[in-house]
Short mmCIF file of C-alpha atoms in Angstrom, two decimals:
data_model
loop_
_atom_site.label_atom_id
_atom_site.label_comp_id
_atom_site.label_asym_id
_atom_site.label_seq_id
_atom_site.Cartn_x
_atom_site.Cartn_y
_atom_site.Cartn_z
CA MET A 1 37.25 -11.36 45.92
CA LYS A 2 39.13 -11.00 42.59
CA SER A 3 36.97 -9.73 39.36
CA SER A 4 37.82 -13.21 37.54
CA SER A 5 35.23 -14.67 41.19
CA VAL A 6 32.70 -12.07 39.91
CA LEU A 7 33.06 -13.72 36.50
CA LEU A 8 33.03 -17.41 37.53
CA THR A 9 30.13 -17.10 40.09
CA SER A 10 28.04 -15.10 37.65
CA MET A 11 28.45 -17.80 35.09
CA LEU A 12 27.95 -20.74 37.64
CA VAL A 13 24.44 -18.85 38.70
CA GLN A 14 23.38 -18.50 35.28
CA MET A 15 23.89 -21.91 33.90
CA LYS A 16 22.17 -23.30 37.48
CA GLN A 17 19.38 -20.52 36.77
CA THR A 18 19.19 -21.35 32.94
CA PHE A 19 19.09 -24.84 33.15
CA SER A 20 16.59 -25.04 35.37
CA ARG A 21 14.04 -23.18 33.00
CA ASN A 22 12.01 -25.76 30.78
CA MET A 23 12.12 -23.54 27.66
CA PHE A 24 15.66 -23.34 27.67
CA LYS A 25 16.05 -27.16 28.07
CA PHE A 26 13.50 -27.44 24.79
CA THR A 27 15.57 -24.72 22.95
CA LEU A 28 18.76 -26.97 24.08
CA PHE A 29 17.85 -30.50 23.35
CA VAL A 30 14.68 -30.31 21.02
CA GLY A 31 15.35 -27.11 18.88
CA PRO A 32 18.49 -28.63 17.38
CA PHE A 33 17.02 -31.83 16.33
CA LEU A 34 13.78 -29.83 14.60
CA THR A 35 16.51 -27.45 12.82
CA THR A 36 18.36 -30.44 11.82
CA ILE A 37 15.20 -31.86 10.00
CA ILE A 38 14.28 -28.79 8.30
CA LEU A 39 17.96 -28.14 6.85
CA GLY A 40 18.20 -32.22 6.26
CA GLU A 41 15.51 -32.27 4.21
CA MET A 42 16.34 -29.13 2.36
CA TYR A 43 19.93 -30.61 1.54
CA ARG A 44 18.86 -34.16 1.48
CA HIS A 45 19.98 -34.61 -2.28
CA SER A 46 22.57 -32.15 -2.24
CA THR A 47 26.85 -33.02 -1.88
CA ALA A 48 28.50 -34.30 0.94
CA ASP A 49 30.65 -30.96 1.44
CA ASN A 50 26.93 -29.24 1.39
CA PHE A 51 25.61 -31.68 3.69
CA VAL A 52 28.49 -30.94 6.40
CA ALA A 53 28.64 -27.27 5.69
CA TYR A 54 24.98 -26.43 5.58
CA VAL A 55 23.43 -29.07 7.68
CA VAL A 56 25.77 -30.28 10.43
CA LEU A 57 27.66 -27.00 10.67
CA GLY A 58 24.70 -24.79 9.99
CA SER A 59 22.08 -26.60 12.06
CA GLY A 60 24.68 -26.21 14.95
CA LEU A 61 25.45 -22.75 14.43
CA TRP A 62 21.63 -22.04 14.31
CA SER A 63 21.09 -23.78 17.63
CA LEU A 64 24.36 -22.16 19.36
CA TRP A 65 22.98 -18.64 18.12
CA ASN A 66 19.77 -19.00 19.74
CA CYS A 67 20.48 -20.56 22.88
CA ILE A 68 23.30 -17.72 23.31
CA ALA A 69 21.14 -15.01 21.90
CA PHE A 70 17.77 -16.35 22.76
CA SER A 71 19.27 -16.65 26.51
CA SER A 72 21.62 -13.18 26.86
CA ALA A 73 18.30 -11.50 25.76
CA GLY A 74 15.95 -13.25 27.56
CA ASP A 75 17.98 -12.86 30.50
CA ILE A 76 17.90 -9.22 30.42
CA HIS A 77 14.29 -9.51 30.18
CA ARG A 78 14.03 -11.81 33.19
CA GLU A 79 16.29 -9.89 35.43
CA ARG A 80 14.36 -6.63 34.84
CA TYR A 81 11.09 -8.57 35.54
CA SER A 82 12.80 -9.99 38.69
CA ASN A 83 13.64 -6.65 39.74
CA THR A 84 17.34 -8.29 40.13
CA LEU A 85 18.74 -6.04 36.77
CA SER A 86 18.54 -2.55 39.09
CA ILE A 87 20.76 -4.70 42.06
CA ILE A 88 23.53 -6.22 39.91
CA PHE A 89 23.66 -2.83 38.01
CA SER A 90 24.07 -0.97 41.40
CA ALA A 91 26.48 -3.28 42.99
CA PRO A 92 30.25 -2.68 43.14
CA ALA A 93 31.32 -5.25 40.96
CA ASP A 94 31.44 -4.17 37.74
CA PHE A 95 28.38 -4.84 35.52
CA ARG A 96 30.13 -5.83 32.45
CA LEU A 97 32.03 -8.78 34.33
CA ILE A 98 28.87 -9.91 35.77
CA LEU A 99 27.26 -9.68 32.04
CA LEU A 100 30.09 -11.60 30.29
CA GLY A 101 29.66 -14.18 33.28
CA LYS A 102 26.34 -14.66 32.31
CA ILE A 103 26.98 -15.10 28.49
CA PHE A 104 29.81 -17.33 29.19
CA GLY A 105 27.32 -19.86 31.12
CA ASN A 106 24.78 -19.22 28.41
CA THR A 107 27.73 -20.35 25.92
CA VAL A 108 28.91 -23.26 27.99
CA LEU A 109 25.47 -24.54 28.18
CA SER A 110 24.46 -24.01 24.48
CA MET A 111 27.81 -25.54 22.83
CA GLY A 112 25.34 -28.76 23.65
CA SER A 113 23.13 -27.78 21.47
CA PHE A 114 25.84 -27.50 18.78
CA PHE A 115 27.16 -30.61 19.45
CA LEU A 116 23.46 -32.37 19.57
CA SER A 117 23.24 -31.19 16.48
CA ILE A 118 26.03 -32.90 14.85
CA PHE A 119 24.91 -35.97 16.80
CA TYR A 120 21.42 -35.80 15.28
CA ALA A 121 22.33 -35.27 11.99
CA THR A 122 24.54 -38.03 11.60
CA LEU A 123 21.94 -40.19 13.27
CA LEU A 124 19.11 -38.99 11.26
CA TYR A 125 20.81 -38.90 7.70
CA ARG A 126 23.79 -40.96 8.11
CA HIS A 127 26.03 -38.82 6.00
CA PRO A 128 29.47 -39.13 6.10
CA ILE A 129 31.45 -36.18 7.78
CA ILE A 130 34.14 -35.42 5.86
CA VAL A 131 36.31 -32.70 6.99
CA ASN A 132 39.65 -31.45 5.29
CA ASN A 133 41.05 -29.73 8.02
CA TRP A 134 40.24 -30.60 11.35
CA PRO A 135 42.38 -28.23 13.81
CA LEU A 136 41.13 -25.60 11.22
CA LEU A 137 37.50 -26.60 11.90
CA ILE A 138 38.74 -26.69 16.04
CA ALA A 139 39.78 -23.12 15.28
CA ALA A 140 37.13 -21.51 13.59
CA LEU A 141 34.57 -22.99 15.73
CA ALA A 142 36.51 -21.32 18.59
CA LEU A 143 36.58 -18.35 16.85
CA ALA A 144 33.02 -18.41 15.68
CA ILE A 145 31.86 -18.57 19.65
CA VAL A 146 33.83 -15.63 20.30
CA ALA A 147 32.26 -13.72 17.55
CA PHE A 148 29.01 -14.61 18.98
CA ILE A 149 29.90 -13.71 22.52
CA ILE A 150 30.76 -10.51 21.44
CA MET A 151 27.58 -10.03 19.43
CA SER A 152 25.69 -11.38 22.49
CA ILE A 153 27.60 -8.50 24.64
CA PHE A 154 26.46 -5.86 22.17
CA ILE A 155 23.05 -7.04 22.05
CA ALA A 156 22.41 -7.43 25.86
CA TYR A 157 23.63 -3.88 26.32
CA LEU A 158 21.59 -2.48 23.58
CA LEU A 159 18.40 -4.11 25.45
CA THR A 160 19.36 -2.67 28.63
CA LEU A 161 18.35 0.48 27.55
CA SER A 162 14.70 -0.48 26.58
CA ARG A 163 12.05 -2.53 28.04
CA LYS A 164 10.85 -3.91 24.76
CA THR A 165 13.35 -6.72 25.00
CA THR A 166 10.80 -9.64 23.80
CA ILE A 167 10.26 -7.66 20.68
CA TYR A 168 13.71 -7.13 19.52
CA MET A 169 14.83 -10.78 20.65
CA ASN A 170 12.13 -12.48 18.39
CA CYS A 171 13.05 -10.08 15.81
CA LEU A 172 16.64 -10.77 15.85
CA GLU A 173 16.59 -14.66 15.67
CA ILE A 174 15.78 -15.91 12.57
CA PRO A 175 17.15 -13.00 10.30
CA PHE A 176 20.27 -12.70 11.80
CA ALA A 177 20.78 -16.72 11.13
CA LEU A 178 20.09 -16.11 7.32
CA ILE A 179 21.73 -12.84 6.87
CA CYS A 180 24.87 -14.37 8.57
CA GLY A 181 24.91 -17.22 6.26
CA PHE A 182 24.34 -20.15 8.64
CA VAL A 183 21.96 -22.07 6.49
CA PHE A 184 22.83 -21.17 2.94
CA PRO A 185 25.55 -19.13 1.27
CA ILE A 186 25.19 -15.24 1.97
CA GLU A 187 26.00 -15.02 -1.94
CA ASN A 188 22.22 -16.30 -2.69
CA LEU A 189 20.99 -12.99 -1.00
CA PRO A 190 20.70 -9.78 -2.80
CA GLN A 191 23.97 -7.71 -3.28
CA GLY A 192 22.57 -4.88 -0.94
CA VAL A 193 21.81 -7.49 1.68
CA GLN A 194 25.25 -8.95 1.38
CA TYR A 195 26.96 -5.78 2.37
CA PHE A 196 24.68 -5.76 5.42
CA SER A 197 25.86 -9.24 5.89
CA TRP A 198 29.60 -8.44 5.85
CA ILE A 199 29.06 -5.71 8.88
CA PHE A 200 28.83 -8.76 11.28
CA PRO A 201 31.59 -10.99 12.81
CA PRO A 202 29.68 -14.25 12.46
CA THR A 203 29.15 -14.16 8.60
CA TRP A 204 33.27 -14.11 8.56
CA ALA A 205 33.21 -17.06 11.16
CA VAL A 206 30.60 -19.22 9.23
CA ARG A 207 32.68 -19.06 6.03
CA LEU A 208 35.75 -19.60 7.80
CA LEU A 209 34.17 -22.94 9.26
CA ARG A 210 33.01 -23.60 5.63
CA TYR A 211 36.31 -23.49 4.57
CA SER A 212 37.86 -26.01 6.88
CA VAL A 213 35.08 -28.31 5.61
CA THR A 214 35.64 -27.74 2.02
CA GLU A 215 39.07 -25.71 1.70
CA THR A 216 37.45 -24.99 -1.96
CA ALA A 217 34.56 -22.55 -0.83
CA TYR A 218 36.30 -19.49 0.19
CA GLY A 219 39.70 -18.63 0.83
CA PHE A 220 41.20 -18.68 4.66
CA TRP A 221 42.97 -15.09 4.86
CA GLU A 222 40.13 -13.66 2.62
CA ASN A 223 37.53 -14.59 5.72
CA PHE A 224 40.24 -14.63 8.73
CA ILE A 225 41.19 -11.16 8.05
CA PRO A 226 37.29 -9.45 8.06
CA LEU A 227 36.48 -11.72 11.17
CA VAL A 228 39.15 -10.50 13.35
CA ILE A 229 38.51 -7.02 12.14
CA THR A 230 34.70 -6.91 12.64
CA MET A 231 35.22 -8.80 15.93
CA ALA A 232 37.71 -5.84 16.55
CA VAL A 233 34.82 -3.35 15.68
CA PHE A 234 32.19 -4.84 17.57
CA ALA A 235 34.27 -4.76 20.73
CA VAL A 236 34.94 -1.36 20.42
CA LEU A 237 31.59 -0.44 19.91
CA ALA A 238 30.10 -2.78 22.92
CA ALA A 239 32.85 -0.99 25.15
CA TRP A 240 31.54 2.58 23.56
CA LEU A 241 28.05 1.16 24.09
CA TYR A 242 28.77 0.51 27.58
CA ARG A 243 29.89 4.06 28.47
CA ILE A 244 26.18 5.15 27.25
CA ILE A 245 24.17 2.93 28.95
CA PHE A 246 25.62 3.19 32.25
CA ARG A 247 24.88 6.46 32.15
CA GLN A 248 21.27 6.61 29.97
CA SER A 249 19.73 3.66 31.67
CA LYS A 250 19.92 5.94 34.74
CA ILE A 251 18.50 8.81 32.78
CA LEU A 252 16.04 7.22 31.15
CA GLY A 253 15.10 4.73 34.54
CA THR A 254 14.96 1.45 32.42
CA LEU A 255 16.50 -1.02 34.98
CA ASP A 256 13.40 -1.99 36.20
CA MET A 257 9.55 -2.34 35.47
CA ALA A 258 8.21 0.19 37.87
CA MET B 1 26.86 14.56 60.31
CA SER B 2 24.74 14.17 57.65
CA VAL B 3 25.29 10.79 55.36
CA ILE B 4 22.38 11.78 53.17
CA GLU B 5 21.53 15.22 52.08
CA VAL B 6 19.30 15.90 49.17
CA LYS B 7 18.53 19.60 48.09
CA ASP B 8 16.04 20.84 45.48
CA LEU B 9 15.55 17.26 44.17
CA VAL B 10 13.79 17.12 41.13
CA ARG B 11 13.15 13.65 38.97
CA ASP B 12 10.84 13.75 35.67
CA TYR B 13 9.99 11.02 33.62
CA VAL B 14 9.61 11.32 29.93
CA ILE B 15 7.05 8.88 28.70
CA GLY B 16 5.47 8.27 25.33
CA GLU B 17 1.40 8.00 24.87
CA GLY B 18 -0.19 6.90 22.02
CA LEU B 19 0.37 3.92 19.63
CA PHE B 20 1.41 5.25 16.80
CA ASN B 21 2.02 8.91 16.73
CA LYS B 22 3.58 8.60 20.57
CA LYS B 23 3.40 12.11 22.07
CA LYS B 24 5.87 12.80 24.51
CA LYS B 25 4.62 13.29 28.11
CA VAL B 26 6.50 14.52 31.18
CA VAL B 27 5.77 13.19 34.40
CA HIS B 28 7.17 15.39 37.44
CA ALA B 29 7.54 12.72 39.98
CA VAL B 30 10.08 13.96 42.66
CA LYS B 31 9.50 18.24 42.50
CA GLY B 32 12.41 19.97 44.20
CA ILE B 33 12.09 17.95 47.97
CA SER B 34 14.88 18.67 50.61
CA PHE B 35 15.98 17.18 53.43
CA SER B 36 19.01 15.74 55.38
CA VAL B 37 19.65 12.23 57.43
CA GLU B 38 22.01 11.81 60.08
CA LYS B 39 24.78 9.03 60.99
CA GLY B 40 22.71 6.79 62.95
CA GLU B 41 19.43 7.51 62.42
CA ILE B 42 16.16 6.05 61.25
CA PHE B 43 14.51 8.04 59.07
CA GLY B 44 11.07 7.63 57.65
CA LEU B 45 9.77 8.65 54.23
CA LEU B 46 6.13 8.67 54.30
CA GLY B 47 3.68 9.48 51.45
CA GLN B 48 0.78 7.76 49.32
CA ASN B 49 1.35 5.34 46.21
CA GLY B 50 2.96 7.79 43.45
CA ALA B 51 4.05 10.33 45.89
CA GLY B 52 7.55 10.04 44.61
CA LYS B 53 9.04 8.00 47.59
CA THR B 54 10.60 5.21 45.48
CA THR B 55 11.82 7.62 42.97
CA THR B 56 13.81 9.40 45.74
CA ILE B 57 15.21 6.01 47.16
CA LYS B 58 16.59 5.16 43.79
CA MET B 59 18.45 8.25 43.43
CA LEU B 60 20.24 7.58 46.37
CA ILE B 61 20.94 4.07 45.66
CA THR B 62 22.66 5.25 42.54
CA MET B 63 20.10 3.61 40.49
CA LEU B 64 18.26 6.85 38.96
CA ALA B 65 19.82 10.13 37.70
CA PRO B 66 18.13 13.14 39.39
CA THR B 67 16.80 15.79 36.92
CA SER B 68 18.30 18.57 38.83
CA GLY B 69 19.41 19.21 42.49
CA ILE B 70 21.80 17.86 44.98
CA CYS B 71 21.39 13.99 45.67
CA LYS B 72 24.28 12.99 48.05
CA VAL B 73 24.83 9.86 50.23
CA LEU B 74 28.17 9.77 52.40
CA GLY B 75 29.06 12.68 50.80
CA TYR B 76 29.26 11.84 47.42
CA ASP B 77 27.12 12.53 44.50
CA THR B 78 24.70 9.53 43.55
CA PHE B 79 25.41 10.47 39.73
CA GLY B 80 28.42 10.51 38.76
CA GLN B 81 30.59 9.58 42.10
CA GLU B 82 28.90 5.82 42.23
CA LYS B 83 31.82 3.83 42.98
CA MET B 84 32.50 5.79 46.15
CA ILE B 85 29.36 4.84 47.69
CA ARG B 86 28.00 1.32 46.57
CA ASN B 87 30.16 -0.69 48.58
CA ARG B 88 28.96 1.30 51.47
CA ILE B 89 25.04 0.94 51.15
CA ASN B 90 22.76 -1.16 50.48
CA PHE B 91 19.10 -1.71 49.78
CA VAL B 92 15.85 -3.70 50.61
CA PHE B 93 12.53 -3.57 48.21
CA GLY B 94 9.14 -4.45 49.38
CA GLY B 95 7.56 -7.61 47.57
CA GLU B 96 9.10 -10.87 46.16
CA TYR B 97 11.27 -9.59 43.70
CA GLY B 98 14.90 -9.02 43.44
CA LEU B 99 16.35 -12.34 44.39
CA TYR B 100 16.87 -15.19 41.92
CA ARG B 101 13.95 -17.56 42.85
CA ARG B 102 15.33 -20.65 41.24
CA LEU B 103 18.24 -20.39 43.62
CA SER B 104 18.32 -21.32 47.00
CA ALA B 105 18.42 -18.75 49.82
CA ARG B 106 22.16 -19.61 50.60
CA ASP B 107 23.18 -19.26 46.95
CA ASN B 108 21.36 -16.02 46.40
CA LEU B 109 23.12 -14.61 49.57
CA LYS B 110 26.35 -16.26 48.58
CA TYR B 111 26.15 -14.67 45.02
CA PHE B 112 25.20 -11.20 46.12
CA ALA B 113 28.30 -11.23 48.68
CA ASN B 114 30.43 -12.17 45.54
CA LEU B 115 28.99 -8.59 43.94
CA TYR B 116 30.25 -7.02 46.90
CA LYS B 117 33.73 -8.48 46.55
CA MET B 118 33.72 -10.45 50.07
CA PRO B 119 36.75 -12.46 50.66
CA ARG B 120 35.51 -16.20 50.49
CA LYS B 121 35.80 -16.65 54.02
CA GLU B 122 34.25 -14.02 55.36
CA ARG B 123 31.37 -13.86 52.86
CA ASP B 124 30.44 -17.91 53.73
CA GLU B 125 30.88 -16.36 57.74
CA ARG B 126 28.29 -13.43 56.75
CA VAL B 127 26.04 -15.66 55.03
CA GLU B 128 25.33 -18.21 58.06
CA GLU B 129 25.25 -15.14 60.33
CA LEU B 130 22.52 -13.71 58.43
CA LEU B 131 20.46 -16.66 57.72
CA ALA B 132 20.39 -17.16 61.43
CA LEU B 133 19.48 -13.44 61.90
CA VAL B 134 16.33 -14.02 59.84
CA GLY B 135 16.06 -17.65 60.91
CA LEU B 136 16.17 -19.27 57.78
CA THR B 137 19.02 -21.70 58.37
CA ASP B 138 17.12 -24.90 58.15
CA ARG B 139 15.35 -23.93 54.72
CA ALA B 140 18.67 -21.88 53.66
CA ASP B 141 19.17 -24.65 50.64
CA THR B 142 15.64 -24.55 49.60
CA ARG B 143 15.04 -22.82 46.31
CA VAL B 144 13.67 -19.34 47.20
CA GLU B 145 10.62 -19.95 44.75
CA THR B 146 9.07 -22.71 47.13
CA PHE B 147 9.37 -19.95 49.91
CA SER B 148 6.26 -17.77 51.36
CA LYS B 149 5.88 -14.15 50.85
CA GLY B 150 7.40 -13.78 54.40
CA MET B 151 10.38 -16.04 54.11
CA THR B 152 11.21 -14.25 50.85
CA GLN B 153 11.16 -11.13 52.31
CA ARG B 154 13.56 -12.28 54.94
CA VAL B 155 15.95 -13.11 52.28
CA GLN B 156 15.65 -9.89 50.86
CA ILE B 157 16.79 -8.57 54.19
CA ALA B 158 19.56 -11.02 54.73
CA ARG B 159 20.73 -9.86 51.27
CA GLY B 160 20.30 -6.45 51.88
CA LEU B 161 22.59 -6.72 55.15
CA ILE B 162 25.27 -8.80 53.27
CA ASN B 163 27.65 -5.73 53.09
CA SER B 164 27.04 -4.62 56.55
CA PRO B 165 25.85 -1.34 55.05
CA GLU B 166 26.29 1.99 56.58
CA VAL B 167 23.24 3.21 55.21
CA LEU B 168 20.36 0.72 54.33
CA PHE B 169 17.69 1.99 52.19
CA MET B 170 14.59 0.21 52.89
CA ASP B 171 11.01 0.51 50.39
CA GLU B 172 8.40 -0.60 51.95
CA PRO B 173 10.13 -3.78 53.67
CA THR B 174 7.03 -5.07 55.68
CA ILE B 175 4.31 -5.06 52.66
CA GLY B 176 2.75 -8.24 52.57
CA LEU B 177 4.35 -9.60 56.09
CA ASP B 178 2.06 -11.12 58.27
CA PRO B 179 2.22 -9.35 61.94
CA LEU B 180 4.54 -11.50 63.21
CA GLY B 181 7.09 -11.40 60.38
CA ALA B 182 6.61 -7.47 60.38
CA GLU B 183 7.42 -7.63 64.36
CA MET B 184 10.62 -9.69 63.46
CA LEU B 185 11.61 -6.85 60.69
CA ARG B 186 11.15 -4.01 63.03
CA GLU B 187 13.68 -6.17 65.42
CA THR B 188 16.04 -6.57 62.73
CA ILE B 189 15.87 -2.79 62.09
CA LEU B 190 16.51 -1.90 65.50
CA GLU B 191 19.24 -4.30 65.86
CA VAL B 192 21.19 -2.89 62.87
CA ASN B 193 20.77 0.33 63.98
CA SER B 194 22.16 -0.05 67.28
CA LYS B 195 25.55 -1.18 65.62
CA GLY B 196 25.29 2.09 63.93
CA THR B 197 23.54 1.84 60.54
CA THR B 198 21.67 4.73 59.30
CA VAL B 199 18.35 3.35 57.95
CA LEU B 200 16.24 5.35 55.48
CA LEU B 201 12.70 3.67 55.37
CA THR B 202 9.24 3.95 53.50
CA THR B 203 6.59 2.52 54.93
CA HIS B 204 2.43 2.71 54.86
CA ASN B 205 2.03 1.54 58.09
CA MET B 206 1.98 4.41 60.55
CA TYR B 207 2.55 2.53 63.41
CA GLU B 208 5.97 1.19 62.26
CA ALA B 209 6.88 4.72 61.04
CA ASP B 210 6.03 5.93 64.73
CA GLU B 211 7.73 3.31 66.34
CA LEU B 212 10.85 3.10 64.62
CA CYS B 213 11.68 6.79 63.00
CA GLY B 214 13.66 9.40 64.84
CA ARG B 215 12.17 11.86 62.21
CA ILE B 216 9.66 11.72 59.28
CA ALA B 217 9.45 13.21 55.81
CA ILE B 218 5.85 13.12 54.31
CA ILE B 219 5.74 13.70 50.61
CA LYS B 220 2.63 14.31 48.47
CA GLU B 221 2.86 14.44 44.65
CA GLY B 222 6.54 14.82 44.68
CA GLU B 223 6.40 17.80 47.11
CA LEU B 224 7.49 17.66 50.91
CA LEU B 225 4.54 18.60 53.07
CA ALA B 226 6.23 17.77 56.73
CA LEU B 227 9.55 17.15 58.27
CA ASP B 228 9.78 16.28 61.86
CA THR B 229 9.82 13.87 64.60
CA PRO B 230 6.79 11.96 65.00
CA ALA B 231 5.56 13.45 68.12
CA ALA B 232 6.17 17.01 66.41
CA ILE B 233 4.15 15.87 63.76
CA LYS B 234 1.41 14.53 66.06
CA GLY B 235 1.68 17.95 68.04
CA ARG B 236 0.85 19.53 64.94
CA LEU B 237 -2.99 17.97 64.41
CA THR B 238 -4.81 20.39 66.91
CA PRO B 239 -7.54 19.00 68.83
CA ARG B 240 -10.23 20.70 66.54
CA LYS B 241 -9.31 18.59 63.59
CA ALA B 242 -8.87 14.92 65.55
CA LYS B 243 -11.75 13.02 65.68
CA PRO B 244 -13.67 13.47 69.04
CA ALA B 245 -13.12 9.69 69.46
CA VAL B 246 -9.27 10.21 68.88
CA GLN B 247 -9.15 13.30 70.57
CA GLU B 248 -7.40 11.29 73.98
CA GLU B 249 -4.68 9.72 71.97
CA ILE B 250 -3.77 11.44 68.62
CA THR B 251 -2.02 8.91 66.39
CA LEU B 252 0.84 9.53 63.68
CA GLU B 253 -2.15 8.05 61.06
CA ASP B 254 -4.67 11.42 62.08
CA ALA B 255 -2.10 13.79 61.60
CA TYR B 256 -0.90 11.80 58.36
CA ILE B 257 -4.46 11.66 56.60
CA GLN B 258 -4.80 15.28 57.98
CA LEU B 259 -1.35 16.50 56.08
CA VAL B 260 -1.99 14.85 53.11
CA LYS B 261 -5.55 15.29 52.69
CA GLY B 262 -4.82 19.22 52.72
CA GLY B 263 -5.29 20.16 56.31
CA ASP B 264 -3.12 23.24 55.89
CA ASP B 265 -2.64 23.91 60.08
CA ALA B 266 -1.47 20.83 60.54
#
């Protein structure tokens, strides 16, 4: 069986497992509704551009991030508790492929939350959806998903090393959404925090998405180049991190709860 | 030929104690044990809870790094040469964990077979064969979370055999099983062993160890107390030490209790 099959079956198993959890269904269907209301009320009297950029895209991205990051981090926790983490880690198949398959599975399901957010926003607030460059919006969305996947891999590797998965998972959700500018421009943050925002690929992906909506907010290349660079840096870091966790998790004995 | 070679094996855990100013504490789980297991053997590893049995198995199945000493399976180091070993071994942990409980038994087995990179046709045949072996063909498409403890354990065993391993590690596989389930498991172990699979088994059931194992190692607090055949270990229990009521028939349990309690002449 080829590596692609390991990837595909891990993805399908993940989707089956995840979708059978009521908490995930809540995160997928109800979460976007609540996020849309919060952001919709915040931007009720704002411009049409802002509505699309921060309510429609903002709630979509926030929901997408919640689903991907929470599921990926939560899965490490669940797999550790059910003693399957040690089994998949000790299997002949490459652990990286298994984990990537799981994240792909979460991403496919999480896309539902993104589109639901858009649906809720248009249904509840009936604002016109004005997008200046639809092809760019689709391309930027694809890049944003890749950026989220890279971040999820990075986080999942880090969480393999520690048993305190739930603490880190909860610490990540909202700060990350704020720092990366999902719901308001990062320019509203203190300058020192903005430097921190620039490290993460989703920050640039979000700006690129906003550019596709307004074409005035930010420039294309000013966001595309940093996005590609930060994605490459995190991908290299994740590859390096894997080499460390592969050794360290066996030295520290963190693969199971016993 | 030794398929498992353990020499002066040590494993320490560093744990943090205290709420704020955490102090590091080193726990010596395995303290320099040595043994080897020959091809085709059923080898028992006995000891109290916390004796170091599971830690030893985890090092042998490439899940945990030894602190020091030699730990080899099929001639390869279990830390550093994992890739040479993983396809040729498998393991079963006791209890209800180690499966995707929201998936069916068949889906679990198919997925784990995929992780062993089995071709689809071979995988499907093997899954059906194993479901029949553990008597779960009729319930193959039912979610594991609805299974009894015994049925879950049977799926675990099928998972452990999915790649037809040369060496099978079993950590308390009969824990929580009813007598019939335990008997079925013992028969399965003997069957796979008769086909050439080497088995390393930990158990608290002395009858089981006596019936199945060719040789036994008894460990206490990470140290090896005895390593011999069940008959030889029982033979060490002198009539003076055996309870009067059982002098006629000394069991492995009598010998084990004496050894673990500190009977130095066992």
